[in-house]
GROMACS .gro file of C-alpha atoms in nm:
model
  176
    1UNK     CA    1   0.000   0.000   0.000
    2UNK     CA    2   0.136   0.341  -0.095
    3UNK     CA    3   0.037   0.670   0.049
    4UNK     CA    4   0.097   1.012  -0.088
    5UNK     CA    5   0.212   1.275   0.150
    6UNK     CA    6   0.046   1.614   0.146
    7UNK     CA    7   0.295   1.894   0.100
    8UNK     CA    8   0.375   2.049   0.434
    9UNK     CA    9   0.227   2.396   0.470
   10UNK     CA   10   0.491   2.661   0.451
   11UNK     CA   11   0.535   2.893   0.743
   12UNK     CA   12   0.439   3.253   0.675
   13UNK     CA   13   0.728   3.472   0.577
   14UNK     CA   14   0.852   3.706   0.842
   15UNK     CA   15   1.021   4.040   0.824
   16UNK     CA   16   0.956   4.321   0.586
   17UNK     CA   17   0.997   4.366   0.213
   18UNK     CA   18   1.000   4.682   0.004
   19UNK     CA   19   0.694   4.765  -0.208
   20UNK     CA   20   0.790   4.973  -0.511
   21UNK     CA   21   0.531   5.239  -0.593
   22UNK     CA   22   0.708   5.424  -0.870
   23UNK     CA   23   1.023   5.586  -1.006
   24UNK     CA   24   1.084   5.960  -1.043
   25UNK     CA   25   1.379   6.171  -1.156
   26UNK     CA   26   1.387   6.349  -0.822
   27UNK     CA   27   1.158   6.408  -0.527
   28UNK     CA   28   1.158   6.667  -0.253
   29UNK     CA   29   1.127   6.528   0.101
   30UNK     CA   30   0.825   6.756   0.152
   31UNK     CA   31   0.648   6.576  -0.135
   32UNK     CA   32   0.679   6.244   0.048
   33UNK     CA   33   0.577   6.381   0.386
   34UNK     CA   34   0.239   6.248   0.490
   35UNK     CA   35   0.206   5.992   0.208
   36UNK     CA   36   0.122   5.646   0.338
   37UNK     CA   37   0.247   5.346   0.145
   38UNK     CA   38   0.085   5.011   0.080
   39UNK     CA   39   0.085   4.895   0.442
   40UNK     CA   40  -0.002   5.236   0.585
   41UNK     CA   41   0.361   5.315   0.664
   42UNK     CA   42   0.530   5.630   0.532
   43UNK     CA   43   0.691   5.612   0.190
   44UNK     CA   44   1.058   5.693   0.142
   45UNK     CA   45   1.302   5.760  -0.138
   46UNK     CA   46   1.564   5.510  -0.250
   47UNK     CA   47   1.816   5.677  -0.483
   48UNK     CA   48   2.014   5.490  -0.746
   49UNK     CA   49   2.178   5.567  -1.080
   50UNK     CA   50   2.048   5.925  -1.083
   51UNK     CA   51   1.687   5.815  -1.030
   52UNK     CA   52   1.469   5.781  -0.722
   53UNK     CA   53   1.242   5.489  -0.635
   54UNK     CA   54   0.956   5.567  -0.400
   55UNK     CA   55   0.896   5.269  -0.175
   56UNK     CA   56   0.721   5.163   0.142
   57UNK     CA   57   0.780   4.883   0.389
   58UNK     CA   58   0.558   4.581   0.330
   59UNK     CA   59   0.531   4.301   0.589
   60UNK     CA   60   0.614   3.974   0.412
   61UNK     CA   61   0.342   3.792   0.606
   62UNK     CA   62   0.094   3.981   0.385
   63UNK     CA   63   0.305   4.093   0.088
   64UNK     CA   64   0.556   3.808   0.051
   65UNK     CA   65   0.549   3.574  -0.246
   66UNK     CA   66   0.313   3.310  -0.101
   67UNK     CA   67   0.087   3.568   0.065
   68UNK     CA   68   0.059   3.767  -0.257
   69UNK     CA   69  -0.046   3.460  -0.454
   70UNK     CA   70  -0.329   3.409  -0.208
   71UNK     CA   71  -0.421   3.775  -0.159
   72UNK     CA   72  -0.433   3.863  -0.528
   73UNK     CA   73  -0.728   3.621  -0.556
   74UNK     CA   74  -0.919   3.816  -0.288
   75UNK     CA   75  -1.099   4.101  -0.466
   76UNK     CA   76  -1.145   4.305  -0.148
   77UNK     CA   77  -0.775   4.283  -0.065
   78UNK     CA   78  -0.682   4.355  -0.426
   79UNK     CA   79  -0.901   4.666  -0.435
   80UNK     CA   80  -0.747   4.802  -0.114
   81UNK     CA   81  -0.395   4.735  -0.241
   82UNK     CA   82  -0.465   4.892  -0.580
   83UNK     CA   83  -0.617   5.202  -0.424
   84UNK     CA   84  -0.328   5.244  -0.178
   85UNK     CA   85  -0.072   5.196  -0.457
   86UNK     CA   86  -0.255   5.439  -0.685
   87UNK     CA   87  -0.281   5.701  -0.410
   88UNK     CA   88   0.099   5.712  -0.385
   89UNK     CA   89   0.146   5.726  -0.763
   90UNK     CA   90  -0.119   5.998  -0.787
   91UNK     CA   91   0.051   6.208  -0.517
   92UNK     CA   92   0.385   6.171  -0.695
   93UNK     CA   93   0.236   6.265  -1.032
   94UNK     CA   94   0.123   6.601  -0.893
   95UNK     CA   95   0.491   6.689  -0.840
   96UNK     CA   96   0.618   6.568  -1.179
   97UNK     CA   97   0.664   6.271  -1.407
   98UNK     CA   98   0.644   5.928  -1.247
   99UNK     CA   99   0.682   5.578  -1.387
  100UNK     CA  100   0.440   5.371  -1.180
  101UNK     CA  101   0.552   5.024  -1.079
  102UNK     CA  102   0.332   4.728  -1.150
  103UNK     CA  103   0.101   4.639  -0.866
  104UNK     CA  104   0.264   4.398  -0.620
  105UNK     CA  105   0.626   4.475  -0.709
  106UNK     CA  106   0.800   4.375  -0.387
  107UNK     CA  107   1.176   4.356  -0.333
  108UNK     CA  108   1.370   4.214  -0.041
  109UNK     CA  109   1.550   4.537   0.051
  110UNK     CA  110   1.647   4.889  -0.054
  111UNK     CA  111   1.975   4.765  -0.205
  112UNK     CA  112   1.784   4.545  -0.451
  113UNK     CA  113   1.563   4.841  -0.545
  114UNK     CA  114   1.873   5.055  -0.610
  115UNK     CA  115   2.018   4.775  -0.827
  116UNK     CA  116   1.697   4.768  -1.034
  117UNK     CA  117   1.733   5.144  -1.091
  118UNK     CA  118   2.085   5.085  -1.221
  119UNK     CA  119   1.988   4.786  -1.437
  120UNK     CA  120   1.687   4.963  -1.593
  121UNK     CA  121   1.831   5.316  -1.592
  122UNK     CA  122   1.807   5.380  -1.967
  123UNK     CA  123   1.453   5.248  -1.996
  124UNK     CA  124   1.328   5.436  -1.689
  125UNK     CA  125   1.505   5.762  -1.784
  126UNK     CA  126   1.360   5.744  -2.134
  127UNK     CA  127   1.010   5.689  -2.003
  128UNK     CA  128   1.043   5.977  -1.755
  129UNK     CA  129   1.165   6.204  -2.037
  130UNK     CA  130   0.860   6.112  -2.250
  131UNK     CA  131   0.624   6.177  -1.957
  132UNK     CA  132   0.775   6.511  -1.852
  133UNK     CA  133   0.533   6.799  -1.904
  134UNK     CA  134   0.240   6.573  -1.984
  135UNK     CA  135  -0.080   6.491  -1.794
  136UNK     CA  136  -0.285   6.175  -1.774
  137UNK     CA  137  -0.656   6.208  -1.832
  138UNK     CA  138  -0.921   5.944  -1.795
  139UNK     CA  139  -1.232   5.947  -2.011
  140UNK     CA  140  -1.536   5.731  -1.952
  141UNK     CA  141  -1.806   5.659  -2.204
  142UNK     CA  142  -2.140   5.508  -2.118
  143UNK     CA  143  -2.379   5.314  -2.340
  144UNK     CA  144  -2.745   5.310  -2.248
  145UNK     CA  145  -2.891   4.974  -2.353
  146UNK     CA  146  -3.186   5.032  -2.582
  147UNK     CA  147  -3.114   5.403  -2.593
  148UNK     CA  148  -3.193   5.592  -2.910
  149UNK     CA  149  -2.898   5.788  -3.046
  150UNK     CA  150  -2.944   6.156  -3.101
  151UNK     CA  151  -2.974   6.247  -3.467
  152UNK     CA  152  -2.935   6.620  -3.446
  153UNK     CA  153  -2.867   6.798  -3.766
  154UNK     CA  154  -2.502   6.896  -3.768
  155UNK     CA  155  -2.434   7.239  -3.904
  156UNK     CA  156  -2.310   7.268  -4.258
  157UNK     CA  157  -2.434   7.345  -4.599
  158UNK     CA  158  -2.478   7.135  -4.904
  159UNK     CA  159  -2.852   7.117  -4.937
  160UNK     CA  160  -3.100   6.839  -4.876
  161UNK     CA  161  -2.881   6.563  -5.029
  162UNK     CA  162  -2.585   6.642  -4.804
  163UNK     CA  163  -2.814   6.663  -4.499
  164UNK     CA  164  -2.955   6.320  -4.583
  165UNK     CA  165  -2.605   6.171  -4.612
  166UNK     CA  166  -2.503   6.323  -4.276
  167UNK     CA  167  -2.813   6.176  -4.108
  168UNK     CA  168  -2.751   5.838  -4.270
  169UNK     CA  169  -2.383   5.839  -4.160
  170UNK     CA  170  -2.490   5.930  -3.802
  171UNK     CA  171  -2.740   5.641  -3.800
  172UNK     CA  172  -2.477   5.394  -3.918
  173UNK     CA  173  -2.224   5.521  -3.667
  174UNK     CA  174  -2.479   5.496  -3.386
  175UNK     CA  175  -2.564   5.140  -3.490
  176UNK     CA  176  -2.194   5.042  -3.481
   0.00000   0.00000   0.00000
């Protein structure tokens, strides 16, 4: 008779990791004052290769590799994490260009974060240069099921034939 052993549950990770919120060219200490990171702790700057990573401490019991696998399946947890992450990125973007990190980018320590800045310096610097002086806007569009599209007469000349073609084009566009 053979038995299969269940894998032993792994003990929760202990200690603290470093959650990467985003990368900026520079950041004034006053900009970071009062900004809470992913775990509610203050964010801080980690310089490296002429760039600055904005990070926060993240307890590995909740933000370690195994815990993240589990927590990313929990929509409530995921929403809270995404909102906290976005709040930091949003605060940074008010001060200048920021390259946001992907959600759940956790490193072991500040030294590893600084190494990533060195390894990805050209890519990150190029992205920051493209973002400088620009703003991000969000636009939402809503479709009303069963709604009738407006078929107002757009201004313009051309007579009755042109008006008919404009109405017909608007109808086809609305149908699409």
